[in-house]
Amino acid sequence: MNTKAILEVKDLHAWFGNTEAVKGVSLSAAYNAVTAIIGPSGCGKSTFIRCLNRLHEELPGAYATGHVLIENIDIYDKKVDPVSIRRKVGMVFQKPNPFPSLSIFDNVVAGLKLAGVKRQSTLKEIAEQSLLSAALWSEVKDKLHAPGTSLSGGQQQRLCIARALAVEPTVLLMDEPTSALDPISTAKIEELMTELRKKVTIVIVTHNMQQAARISDQTAFFLSGELIEFGETSQVFTAPQKEQTERYITGRFG
Amino acid sequence: MNHTVLTEHMTKKYQQRKITNRVMIGLLASASCIALIPLLSIFIYVLAQGLPGLNLNFFTQLPQPIGETGGGMANSIMGTLTLILTASLFGIVWGVGTGLFLSEYPPGRLSNVVRFSADLLSSIPSIIIGLFVYTLIVIPMRRFSLLAGAVALGIIMIPTLARSTEELLRRVPVHVREAGLALGLPRWKVILRIVLLGNSRAISTGIILAIARVSGETAPLLFTSFNNQYWQRGIDQPTSSLPVQIYTYAISPYEDWHQQAWTGALILVSLVFMMNMMTRYLLSPRRSSK
């Protein structure tokens, strides 16, 4: 495993109008590492990862300051186009959100097709590859032209993962990707992540601490917009350095 | 003892409420039926008056000069269709575009002004819009024209379309747009290709309803596209249209023109009826589940 940092966050602040939701967070992630972000609701963890592909600023009144380096390029540099950043940093959302009225196939290749890739053979090849990587191919290969919304919730979420993978991102952000799914679909996605990490660097927000413990290499604990503790997952869960972390992971919080 | 009295009392109350409920439902049902009477009577009357004059000539021939019998409204039917088509060309783009602006861009003073203006515009009597186009196009061009009529109808389409498009697109969840943005697509592409095309069926019902609304407009056409007894000769020439032709024939003193007017009315009503049926078909659950 390459240990060089692919993702480096330095002093990141995120705002909604006058409210500061993320208050100066710095952390870094190595190539192909899985980083889990945990913390109570409203602690700024979703806002934090939405800053990593500059999606946060798309909300009215929202903006962010600081530096986020991805492969040594500061995505908050004035010369950088946020649209180009989002091709390198894919995202999977809390609720499965396939594009309505698009087929399974068109959902997967939407990013490429709308970016101007026209060759059917290329699109077919990438669709198959992405669906294989998202562990969905065998379930949908005979109905690629059925609507994406006809799949079950867990399948829709894997479809969204395939869609994100199709543009070949280097970093994959996952914002509570399993919180709307049943335990079996959750297990499938967790299993899938252990495969995905070979190709992409994953940052995952989760409410489920067992999930964080199972799948991540390093864990960041957020509280009220601040990064309280950041370290190896095993260390954060077995020997937390901060009292707040310990209280949260043992369920004695609040 | 006390207990039975209470139960008896409650049973009585319950019976009363059941009766009140029945009476109220009956009243509401009859009110709804009464509301249907004008619609049905118009339909039946137009059908009864219009059918006798309905023949192939009506669709293929030009109006005959006064005194001669026969002839048809072929030029008016064509005229109405060309007017609608030309009006749609810019009315749809403008109206849907305005709706997109209202739903997709952050609320601000401009969007409030636009929304308020659209609401005002939709309540302006259509004859005023006709007058506006008269001074805007007819006077400078020094003649009535298809173009002027189409512009008047197009302007009437804009506010309805803008508001229906806005309402429809507001129902598209934010996370669908975010999914598009997160794929590295520019905002305009997300809006056009995912939000708009993804809801094209709902948008097209809005478009059909707007067209149905303008296809019967008469007042703004009286002094914009005017009328013409011949085939349409160009976009800068006056054109016949069904509503204006119906109006002209209906107020004439000739018996056979009255017949023609009724038949024209039947065609116009059927046209609007068909467009409304089309929206029902487009929005039917059988199709949306596909």
CSV table of N, CA and C in Angstrom, one decimal, chain A residues 36-182:
chain,number,residue,atom,x,y,z
A,36,ALA,N,-13.2,6.9,8.2
A,36,ALA,CA,-14.6,7.0,8.7
A,36,ALA,C,-14.7,8.3,9.5
A,37,ILE,N,-15.8,9.0,9.3
A,37,ILE,CA,-16.1,10.2,10.0
A,37,ILE,C,-17.3,9.9,10.9
A,38,ILE,N,-17.1,9.9,12.2
A,38,ILE,CA,-18.2,9.6,13.1
A,38,ILE,C,-18.5,10.9,14.0
A,39,GLY,N,-19.7,10.8,14.6
A,39,GLY,CA,-20.1,12.0,15.5
A,39,GLY,C,-21.6,12.1,15.5
A,40,PRO,N,-22.1,12.7,16.5
A,40,PRO,CA,-23.6,12.9,16.7
A,40,PRO,C,-24.2,13.7,15.5
A,41,SER,N,-25.5,13.6,15.4
A,41,SER,CA,-26.2,14.4,14.3
A,41,SER,C,-25.9,15.9,14.5
A,42,GLY,N,-25.7,16.6,13.4
A,42,GLY,CA,-25.5,18.0,13.5
A,42,GLY,C,-24.1,18.4,13.9
A,43,CYS,N,-23.1,17.4,13.8
A,43,CYS,CA,-21.8,17.8,14.3
A,43,CYS,C,-20.9,18.3,13.1
A,44,GLY,N,-21.5,18.4,11.9
A,44,GLY,CA,-20.8,18.9,10.8
A,44,GLY,C,-20.1,17.9,9.9
A,45,LYS,N,-20.3,16.6,10.2
A,45,LYS,CA,-19.6,15.6,9.4
A,45,LYS,C,-20.0,15.5,7.9
A,46,SER,N,-21.3,15.7,7.7
A,46,SER,CA,-21.8,15.7,6.3
A,46,SER,C,-21.3,16.9,5.6
A,47,THR,N,-21.4,18.1,6.3
A,47,THR,CA,-20.9,19.3,5.7
A,47,THR,C,-19.4,19.2,5.4
A,48,PHE,N,-18.7,18.5,6.3
A,48,PHE,CA,-17.3,18.3,6.0
A,48,PHE,C,-17.0,17.6,4.7
A,49,ILE,N,-17.6,16.4,4.5
A,49,ILE,CA,-17.3,15.7,3.3
A,49,ILE,C,-17.9,16.4,2.1
A,50,ARG,N,-18.9,17.2,2.3
A,50,ARG,CA,-19.4,17.9,1.1
A,50,ARG,C,-18.5,19.0,0.7
A,51,CYS,N,-17.6,19.4,1.6
A,51,CYS,CA,-16.5,20.4,1.2
A,51,CYS,C,-15.4,19.7,0.4
A,52,LEU,N,-15.3,18.4,0.5
A,52,LEU,CA,-14.2,17.7,-0.2
A,52,LEU,C,-14.4,17.6,-1.7
A,53,ASN,N,-15.7,17.8,-2.2
A,53,ASN,CA,-15.9,17.9,-3.6
A,53,ASN,C,-16.5,19.3,-4.0
A,54,ARG,N,-16.5,20.2,-3.1
A,54,ARG,CA,-17.0,21.5,-3.3
A,54,ARG,C,-18.5,21.5,-3.6
A,55,LEU,N,-19.2,20.5,-3.0
A,55,LEU,CA,-20.7,20.5,-3.2
A,55,LEU,C,-21.4,21.4,-2.2
A,56,HIS,N,-20.7,21.6,-1.1
A,56,HIS,CA,-21.2,22.4,0.0
A,56,HIS,C,-21.7,23.8,-0.5
A,57,GLU,N,-20.8,24.4,-1.3
A,57,GLU,CA,-21.0,25.8,-1.7
A,57,GLU,C,-22.2,25.9,-2.7
A,58,GLU,N,-22.8,24.7,-3.2
A,58,GLU,CA,-23.9,24.8,-4.1
A,58,GLU,C,-25.2,25.2,-3.4
A,59,LEU,N,-25.2,25.1,-2.1
A,59,LEU,CA,-26.4,25.4,-1.3
A,59,LEU,C,-26.4,27.0,-1.2
A,60,PRO,N,-27.6,27.5,-1.2
A,60,PRO,CA,-27.7,29.0,-1.1
A,60,PRO,C,-27.1,29.5,0.2
A,61,GLY,N,-26.2,30.5,0.1
A,61,GLY,CA,-25.6,31.1,1.3
A,61,GLY,C,-24.4,30.3,1.9
A,62,ALA,N,-24.1,29.1,1.3
A,62,ALA,CA,-23.0,28.3,1.9
A,62,ALA,C,-21.7,28.6,1.3
A,63,TYR,N,-20.6,28.6,2.1
A,63,TYR,CA,-19.3,28.7,1.5
A,63,TYR,C,-18.2,28.1,2.5
A,64,ALA,N,-17.0,27.9,2.0
A,64,ALA,CA,-16.0,27.2,2.8
A,64,ALA,C,-14.7,27.9,2.6
A,65,THR,N,-13.8,27.9,3.6
A,65,THR,CA,-12.5,28.5,3.5
A,65,THR,C,-11.5,27.4,4.0
A,66,GLY,N,-10.2,27.6,3.5
A,66,GLY,CA,-9.2,26.6,3.9
A,66,GLY,C,-8.6,25.9,2.7
A,67,HIS,N,-7.9,24.8,3.0
A,67,HIS,CA,-7.3,24.1,1.9
A,67,HIS,C,-7.6,22.7,1.9
A,68,VAL,N,-8.0,22.1,0.7
A,68,VAL,CA,-8.1,20.7,0.6
A,68,VAL,C,-7.3,20.3,-0.6
A,69,LEU,N,-6.2,19.5,-0.3
A,69,LEU,CA,-5.3,19.0,-1.3
A,69,LEU,C,-5.7,17.6,-1.7
A,70,ILE,N,-5.9,17.5,-3.0
A,70,ILE,CA,-6.2,16.1,-3.6
A,70,ILE,C,-5.1,15.9,-4.6
A,71,GLU,N,-4.3,14.9,-4.4
A,71,GLU,CA,-3.1,14.6,-5.2
A,71,GLU,C,-2.3,15.9,-5.4
A,72,ASN,N,-2.1,16.6,-4.3
A,72,ASN,CA,-1.3,17.8,-4.2
A,72,ASN,C,-1.9,19.0,-5.0
A,73,ILE,N,-3.2,19.0,-5.4
A,73,ILE,CA,-3.8,20.1,-6.0
A,73,ILE,C,-4.8,20.7,-5.0
A,74,ASP,N,-4.7,22.0,-4.7
A,74,ASP,CA,-5.6,22.6,-3.7
A,74,ASP,C,-6.9,22.9,-4.5
A,75,ILE,N,-7.9,22.2,-4.1
A,75,ILE,CA,-9.2,22.3,-4.8
A,75,ILE,C,-9.9,23.7,-4.5
A,76,TYR,N,-9.4,24.3,-3.4
A,76,TYR,CA,-9.9,25.6,-3.1
A,76,TYR,C,-9.1,26.8,-3.7
A,77,ASP,N,-8.2,26.4,-4.6
A,77,ASP,CA,-7.4,27.4,-5.3
A,77,ASP,C,-8.4,28.2,-6.2
A,78,LYS,N,-8.2,29.5,-6.4
A,78,LYS,CA,-9.1,30.3,-7.2
A,78,LYS,C,-9.1,29.8,-8.6
A,79,LYS,N,-8.0,29.2,-9.1
A,79,LYS,CA,-7.9,28.9,-10.5
A,79,LYS,C,-8.6,27.5,-10.8
A,80,VAL,N,-9.0,26.8,-9.7
A,80,VAL,CA,-9.5,25.5,-9.9
A,80,VAL,C,-11.0,25.6,-10.2
A,81,ASP,N,-11.5,24.8,-11.2
A,81,ASP,CA,-12.9,24.8,-11.5
A,81,ASP,C,-13.6,23.7,-10.7
A,82,PRO,N,-14.6,24.0,-9.8
A,82,PRO,CA,-15.2,23.0,-9.0
A,82,PRO,C,-15.7,21.8,-9.8
A,83,VAL,N,-16.2,22.1,-11.0
A,83,VAL,CA,-16.8,21.0,-11.8
A,83,VAL,C,-15.7,20.0,-12.1
A,84,SER,N,-14.5,20.4,-12.4
A,84,SER,CA,-13.4,19.4,-12.8
A,84,SER,C,-13.0,18.6,-11.5
A,85,ILE,N,-13.1,19.2,-10.4
A,85,ILE,CA,-12.8,18.5,-9.1
A,85,ILE,C,-13.8,17.4,-8.9
A,86,ARG,N,-15.0,17.6,-9.2
A,86,ARG,CA,-16.1,16.6,-8.9
A,86,ARG,C,-15.9,15.4,-9.8
A,87,ARG,N,-15.1,15.5,-10.9
A,87,ARG,CA,-14.9,14.3,-11.7
A,87,ARG,C,-13.9,13.4,-11.0
A,88,LYS,N,-13.0,14.0,-10.2
A,88,LYS,CA,-12.0,13.2,-9.5
A,88,LYS,C,-12.5,12.7,-8.1
A,89,VAL,N,-13.5,13.4,-7.6
A,89,VAL,CA,-14.0,13.0,-6.3
A,89,VAL,C,-15.5,12.7,-6.4
A,90,GLY,N,-15.7,11.4,-6.4
A,90,GLY,CA,-17.1,10.9,-6.6
A,90,GLY,C,-17.8,11.0,-5.3
A,91,MET,N,-19.2,10.8,-5.4
A,91,MET,CA,-19.9,10.9,-4.1
A,91,MET,C,-21.1,10.0,-4.2
A,92,VAL,N,-21.4,9.3,-3.0
A,92,VAL,CA,-22.6,8.5,-2.9
A,92,VAL,C,-23.4,9.1,-1.7
A,93,PHE,N,-24.7,9.2,-1.9
A,93,PHE,CA,-25.4,10.0,-0.9
A,93,PHE,C,-26.2,9.0,0.0
A,94,GLN,N,-26.8,9.7,1.1
A,94,GLN,CA,-27.5,8.9,2.1
A,94,GLN,C,-28.7,8.2,1.5
A,95,LYS,N,-29.4,8.9,0.7
A,95,LYS,CA,-30.6,8.2,0.1
A,95,LYS,C,-30.2,7.8,-1.3
A,96,PRO,N,-30.5,6.6,-1.7
A,96,PRO,CA,-30.2,6.2,-3.1
A,96,PRO,C,-30.9,7.2,-4.1
A,97,ASN,N,-30.1,7.8,-5.0
A,97,ASN,CA,-30.7,8.8,-5.8
A,97,ASN,C,-30.4,8.6,-7.3
A,98,PRO,N,-30.9,7.4,-7.9
A,98,PRO,CA,-30.7,7.3,-9.3
A,98,PRO,C,-31.5,8.4,-10.0
A,99,PHE,N,-31.0,8.7,-11.2
A,99,PHE,CA,-31.8,9.7,-12.0
A,99,PHE,C,-33.1,9.2,-12.4
A,100,PRO,N,-34.2,9.9,-12.1
A,100,PRO,CA,-35.5,9.4,-12.5
A,100,PRO,C,-35.6,9.3,-14.0
A,101,SER,N,-36.4,8.4,-14.5
A,101,SER,CA,-36.7,8.2,-15.9
A,101,SER,C,-35.5,7.8,-16.8
A,102,LEU,N,-34.3,7.5,-16.1
A,102,LEU,CA,-33.2,7.0,-16.9
A,102,LEU,C,-33.1,5.5,-16.6
A,103,SER,N,-32.7,4.7,-17.6
A,103,SER,CA,-32.5,3.3,-17.5
A,103,SER,C,-31.3,3.0,-16.6
A,104,ILE,N,-31.2,1.8,-16.2
A,104,ILE,CA,-30.0,1.4,-15.4
A,104,ILE,C,-28.7,1.7,-16.1
A,105,PHE,N,-28.7,1.3,-17.4
A,105,PHE,CA,-27.5,1.6,-18.2
A,105,PHE,C,-27.2,3.1,-18.3
A,106,ASP,N,-28.2,3.9,-18.6
A,106,ASP,CA,-28.0,5.3,-18.8
A,106,ASP,C,-27.7,6.0,-17.4
A,107,ASN,N,-28.1,5.4,-16.3
A,107,ASN,CA,-27.7,6.0,-15.0
A,107,ASN,C,-26.2,5.8,-14.8
A,108,VAL,N,-25.7,4.6,-15.2
A,108,VAL,CA,-24.3,4.3,-14.9
A,108,VAL,C,-23.4,5.2,-15.8
A,109,VAL,N,-23.8,5.4,-17.1
A,109,VAL,CA,-23.0,6.2,-17.9
A,109,VAL,C,-23.3,7.6,-18.0
A,110,ALA,N,-24.3,8.1,-17.2
A,110,ALA,CA,-24.7,9.5,-17.3
A,110,ALA,C,-23.6,10.5,-17.2
A,111,GLY,N,-22.6,10.2,-16.3
A,111,GLY,CA,-21.5,11.2,-16.2
A,111,GLY,C,-20.7,11.3,-17.4
A,112,LEU,N,-20.5,10.1,-18.1
A,112,LEU,CA,-19.7,10.1,-19.3
A,112,LEU,C,-20.4,10.7,-20.5
A,113,LYS,N,-21.7,10.2,-20.6
A,113,LYS,CA,-22.5,10.6,-21.7
A,113,LYS,C,-22.7,12.1,-21.7
A,114,LEU,N,-23.0,12.7,-20.6
A,114,LEU,CA,-23.2,14.1,-20.5
A,114,LEU,C,-21.9,14.9,-20.6
A,115,ALA,N,-20.8,14.2,-20.4
A,115,ALA,CA,-19.5,14.9,-20.6
A,115,ALA,C,-19.1,14.8,-22.1
A,116,GLY,N,-19.9,14.1,-22.9
A,116,GLY,CA,-19.6,14.1,-24.3
A,116,GLY,C,-19.0,12.8,-24.9
A,117,VAL,N,-19.0,11.7,-24.0
A,117,VAL,CA,-18.5,10.4,-24.6
A,117,VAL,C,-19.7,9.8,-25.4
A,118,LYS,N,-19.4,9.5,-26.7
A,118,LYS,CA,-20.5,9.1,-27.5
A,118,LYS,C,-20.4,7.6,-27.9
A,119,ARG,N,-19.2,7.1,-28.0
A,119,ARG,CA,-19.0,5.8,-28.6
A,119,ARG,C,-19.7,4.7,-27.7
A,120,GLN,N,-20.7,4.0,-28.4
A,120,GLN,CA,-21.4,3.0,-27.7
A,120,GLN,C,-20.6,1.9,-27.1
A,121,SER,N,-19.6,1.5,-27.8
A,121,SER,CA,-18.7,0.4,-27.3
A,121,SER,C,-18.0,0.8,-26.1
A,122,THR,N,-17.5,2.0,-26.0
A,122,THR,CA,-16.8,2.5,-24.8
A,122,THR,C,-17.8,2.5,-23.7
A,123,LEU,N,-19.0,3.1,-23.9
A,123,LEU,CA,-20.0,3.3,-22.9
A,123,LEU,C,-20.4,1.9,-22.3
A,124,LYS,N,-20.6,0.9,-23.2
A,124,LYS,CA,-21.0,-0.4,-22.8
A,124,LYS,C,-19.9,-1.0,-21.9
A,125,GLU,N,-18.7,-0.9,-22.4
A,125,GLU,CA,-17.6,-1.5,-21.6
A,125,GLU,C,-17.5,-0.9,-20.2
A,126,ILE,N,-17.6,0.4,-20.1
A,126,ILE,CA,-17.4,1.1,-18.8
A,126,ILE,C,-18.6,0.8,-18.0
A,127,ALA,N,-19.8,0.7,-18.6
A,127,ALA,CA,-21.0,0.3,-17.8
A,127,ALA,C,-20.8,-1.0,-17.1
A,128,GLU,N,-20.4,-2.0,-17.9
A,128,GLU,CA,-20.2,-3.3,-17.4
A,128,GLU,C,-19.1,-3.3,-16.3
A,129,GLN,N,-18.0,-2.7,-16.6
A,129,GLN,CA,-16.9,-2.6,-15.6
A,129,GLN,C,-17.4,-2.0,-14.2
A,130,SER,N,-18.2,-0.9,-14.4
A,130,SER,CA,-18.6,-0.2,-13.2
A,130,SER,C,-19.6,-1.0,-12.4
A,131,LEU,N,-20.5,-1.7,-13.1
A,131,LEU,CA,-21.5,-2.5,-12.5
A,131,LEU,C,-20.9,-3.7,-11.8
A,132,LEU,N,-19.8,-4.2,-12.5
A,132,LEU,CA,-19.1,-5.3,-11.8
A,132,LEU,C,-18.4,-4.9,-10.5
A,133,SER,N,-17.8,-3.7,-10.6
A,133,SER,CA,-17.1,-3.2,-9.4
A,133,SER,C,-18.1,-2.9,-8.3
A,134,ALA,N,-19.3,-2.5,-8.7
A,134,ALA,CA,-20.3,-2.2,-7.7
A,134,ALA,C,-21.1,-3.4,-7.3
A,135,ALA,N,-20.7,-4.6,-7.7
A,135,ALA,CA,-21.3,-5.9,-7.4
A,135,ALA,C,-22.8,-5.9,-7.7
A,136,LEU,N,-23.1,-5.3,-8.9
A,136,LEU,CA,-24.5,-5.3,-9.3
A,136,LEU,C,-24.8,-6.0,-10.6
A,137,TRP,N,-23.7,-6.2,-11.3
A,137,TRP,CA,-23.7,-6.7,-12.7
A,137,TRP,C,-24.6,-7.9,-12.9
A,138,SER,N,-24.4,-8.9,-12.0
A,138,SER,CA,-25.1,-10.2,-12.2
A,138,SER,C,-26.6,-10.0,-12.0
A,139,GLU,N,-27.0,-9.0,-11.2
A,139,GLU,CA,-28.4,-8.8,-10.9
A,139,GLU,C,-29.1,-8.0,-12.0
A,140,VAL,N,-28.4,-7.2,-12.7
A,140,VAL,CA,-29.0,-6.4,-13.7
A,140,VAL,C,-28.6,-6.6,-15.1
A,141,LYS,N,-27.7,-7.5,-15.4
A,141,LYS,CA,-27.2,-7.6,-16.7
A,141,LYS,C,-28.3,-8.0,-17.8
A,142,ASP,N,-29.4,-8.6,-17.4
A,142,ASP,CA,-30.4,-8.9,-18.3
A,142,ASP,C,-31.5,-7.8,-18.4
A,143,LYS,N,-31.4,-6.8,-17.6
A,143,LYS,CA,-32.4,-5.7,-17.7
A,143,LYS,C,-31.8,-4.3,-17.6
A,144,LEU,N,-30.7,-4.2,-18.4
A,144,LEU,CA,-30.0,-2.9,-18.4
A,144,LEU,C,-30.9,-1.7,-18.8
A,145,HIS,N,-32.0,-2.0,-19.5
A,145,HIS,CA,-32.8,-0.9,-20.0
A,145,HIS,C,-34.0,-0.7,-19.2
A,146,ALA,N,-34.1,-1.4,-18.1
A,146,ALA,CA,-35.2,-1.1,-17.2
A,146,ALA,C,-34.9,0.2,-16.4
A,147,PRO,N,-35.9,0.9,-15.9
A,147,PRO,CA,-35.6,2.1,-15.2
A,147,PRO,C,-34.8,1.9,-13.9
A,148,GLY,N,-33.9,2.8,-13.6
A,148,GLY,CA,-33.1,2.7,-12.4
A,148,GLY,C,-33.9,2.6,-11.2
A,149,THR,N,-35.0,3.3,-11.2
A,149,THR,CA,-35.9,3.4,-10.0
A,149,THR,C,-36.7,2.1,-9.8
A,150,SER,N,-36.6,1.1,-10.7
A,150,SER,CA,-37.3,-0.1,-10.5
A,150,SER,C,-36.6,-1.1,-9.6
A,151,LEU,N,-35.3,-0.8,-9.3
A,151,LEU,CA,-34.5,-1.7,-8.5
A,151,LEU,C,-34.9,-1.5,-7.0
A,152,SER,N,-34.5,-2.4,-6.2
A,152,SER,CA,-34.7,-2.3,-4.7
A,152,SER,C,-33.8,-1.2,-4.1
A,153,GLY,N,-34.0,-0.8,-2.9
A,153,GLY,CA,-33.2,0.3,-2.3
A,153,GLY,C,-31.7,0.0,-2.3
A,154,GLY,N,-31.4,-1.3,-1.9
A,154,GLY,CA,-30.0,-1.6,-1.8
A,154,GLY,C,-29.3,-1.7,-3.2
A,155,GLN,N,-30.1,-2.2,-4.2
A,155,GLN,CA,-29.6,-2.2,-5.6
A,155,GLN,C,-29.4,-0.8,-6.1
A,156,GLN,N,-30.4,0.1,-5.8
A,156,GLN,CA,-30.3,1.5,-6.2
A,156,GLN,C,-29.0,2.1,-5.7
A,157,GLN,N,-28.7,1.8,-4.4
A,157,GLN,CA,-27.5,2.4,-3.8
A,157,GLN,C,-26.3,1.9,-4.6
A,158,ARG,N,-26.3,0.6,-4.9
A,158,ARG,CA,-25.1,0.0,-5.6
A,158,ARG,C,-25.1,0.6,-7.0
A,159,LEU,N,-26.2,0.9,-7.6
A,159,LEU,CA,-26.3,1.6,-8.9
A,159,LEU,C,-25.6,3.0,-8.8
A,160,CYS,N,-25.9,3.6,-7.7
A,160,CYS,CA,-25.3,5.0,-7.5
A,160,CYS,C,-23.8,4.9,-7.3
A,161,ILE,N,-23.4,3.8,-6.7
A,161,ILE,CA,-21.9,3.6,-6.5
A,161,ILE,C,-21.3,3.3,-7.9
A,162,ALA,N,-22.0,2.5,-8.7
A,162,ALA,CA,-21.5,2.2,-10.1
A,162,ALA,C,-21.4,3.5,-10.9
A,163,ARG,N,-22.5,4.4,-10.7
A,163,ARG,CA,-22.5,5.6,-11.5
A,163,ARG,C,-21.3,6.5,-11.1
A,164,ALA,N,-21.0,6.5,-9.8
A,164,ALA,CA,-19.9,7.3,-9.3
A,164,ALA,C,-18.6,6.8,-9.8
A,165,LEU,N,-18.5,5.4,-9.9
A,165,LEU,CA,-17.2,4.8,-10.3
A,165,LEU,C,-17.0,5.0,-11.8
A,166,ALA,N,-18.1,5.1,-12.6
A,166,ALA,CA,-17.9,5.2,-14.0
A,166,ALA,C,-17.0,6.3,-14.5
A,167,VAL,N,-17.0,7.4,-13.7
A,167,VAL,CA,-16.1,8.5,-14.2
A,167,VAL,C,-14.7,8.4,-13.6
A,168,GLU,N,-14.4,7.2,-13.0
A,168,GLU,CA,-13.1,6.9,-12.5
A,168,GLU,C,-12.5,7.9,-11.5
A,169,PRO,N,-13.2,8.1,-10.4
A,169,PRO,CA,-12.7,9.1,-9.4
A,169,PRO,C,-11.5,8.5,-8.7
A,170,THR,N,-10.7,9.4,-8.1
A,170,THR,CA,-9.6,8.9,-7.2
A,170,THR,C,-10.0,8.8,-5.8
A,171,VAL,N,-11.0,9.7,-5.4
A,171,VAL,CA,-11.5,9.6,-4.1
A,171,VAL,C,-13.0,9.4,-4.1
A,172,LEU,N,-13.6,8.6,-3.2
A,172,LEU,CA,-15.0,8.3,-3.2
A,172,LEU,C,-15.5,8.8,-1.9
A,173,LEU,N,-16.5,9.7,-1.9
A,173,LEU,CA,-17.1,10.2,-0.6
A,173,LEU,C,-18.4,9.5,-0.4
A,174,MET,N,-18.6,9.0,0.8
A,174,MET,CA,-19.9,8.3,1.0
A,174,MET,C,-20.5,8.9,2.2
A,175,ASP,N,-21.7,9.5,2.0
A,175,ASP,CA,-22.4,10.2,3.1
A,175,ASP,C,-23.5,9.3,3.7
A,176,GLU,N,-23.1,8.6,4.7
A,176,GLU,CA,-24.1,7.6,5.3
A,176,GLU,C,-24.7,6.7,4.3
A,177,PRO,N,-23.9,6.0,3.5
A,177,PRO,CA,-24.5,5.3,2.4
A,177,PRO,C,-25.4,4.1,2.7
A,178,THR,N,-25.4,3.7,4.0
A,178,THR,CA,-26.2,2.5,4.3
A,178,THR,C,-27.3,2.8,5.3
A,179,SER,N,-27.5,4.1,5.7
A,179,SER,CA,-28.4,4.4,6.7
A,179,SER,C,-29.9,4.2,6.3
A,180,ALA,N,-30.1,4.2,4.9
A,180,ALA,CA,-31.5,4.0,4.5
A,180,ALA,C,-31.7,2.5,4.1
A,181,LEU,N,-30.8,1.7,4.4
A,181,LEU,CA,-30.9,0.3,3.8
A,181,LEU,C,-31.1,-0.7,4.9
A,182,ASP,N,-31.6,-1.9,4.5
A,182,ASP,CA,-31.8,-3.0,5.5
A,182,ASP,C,-30.4,-3.7,5.8
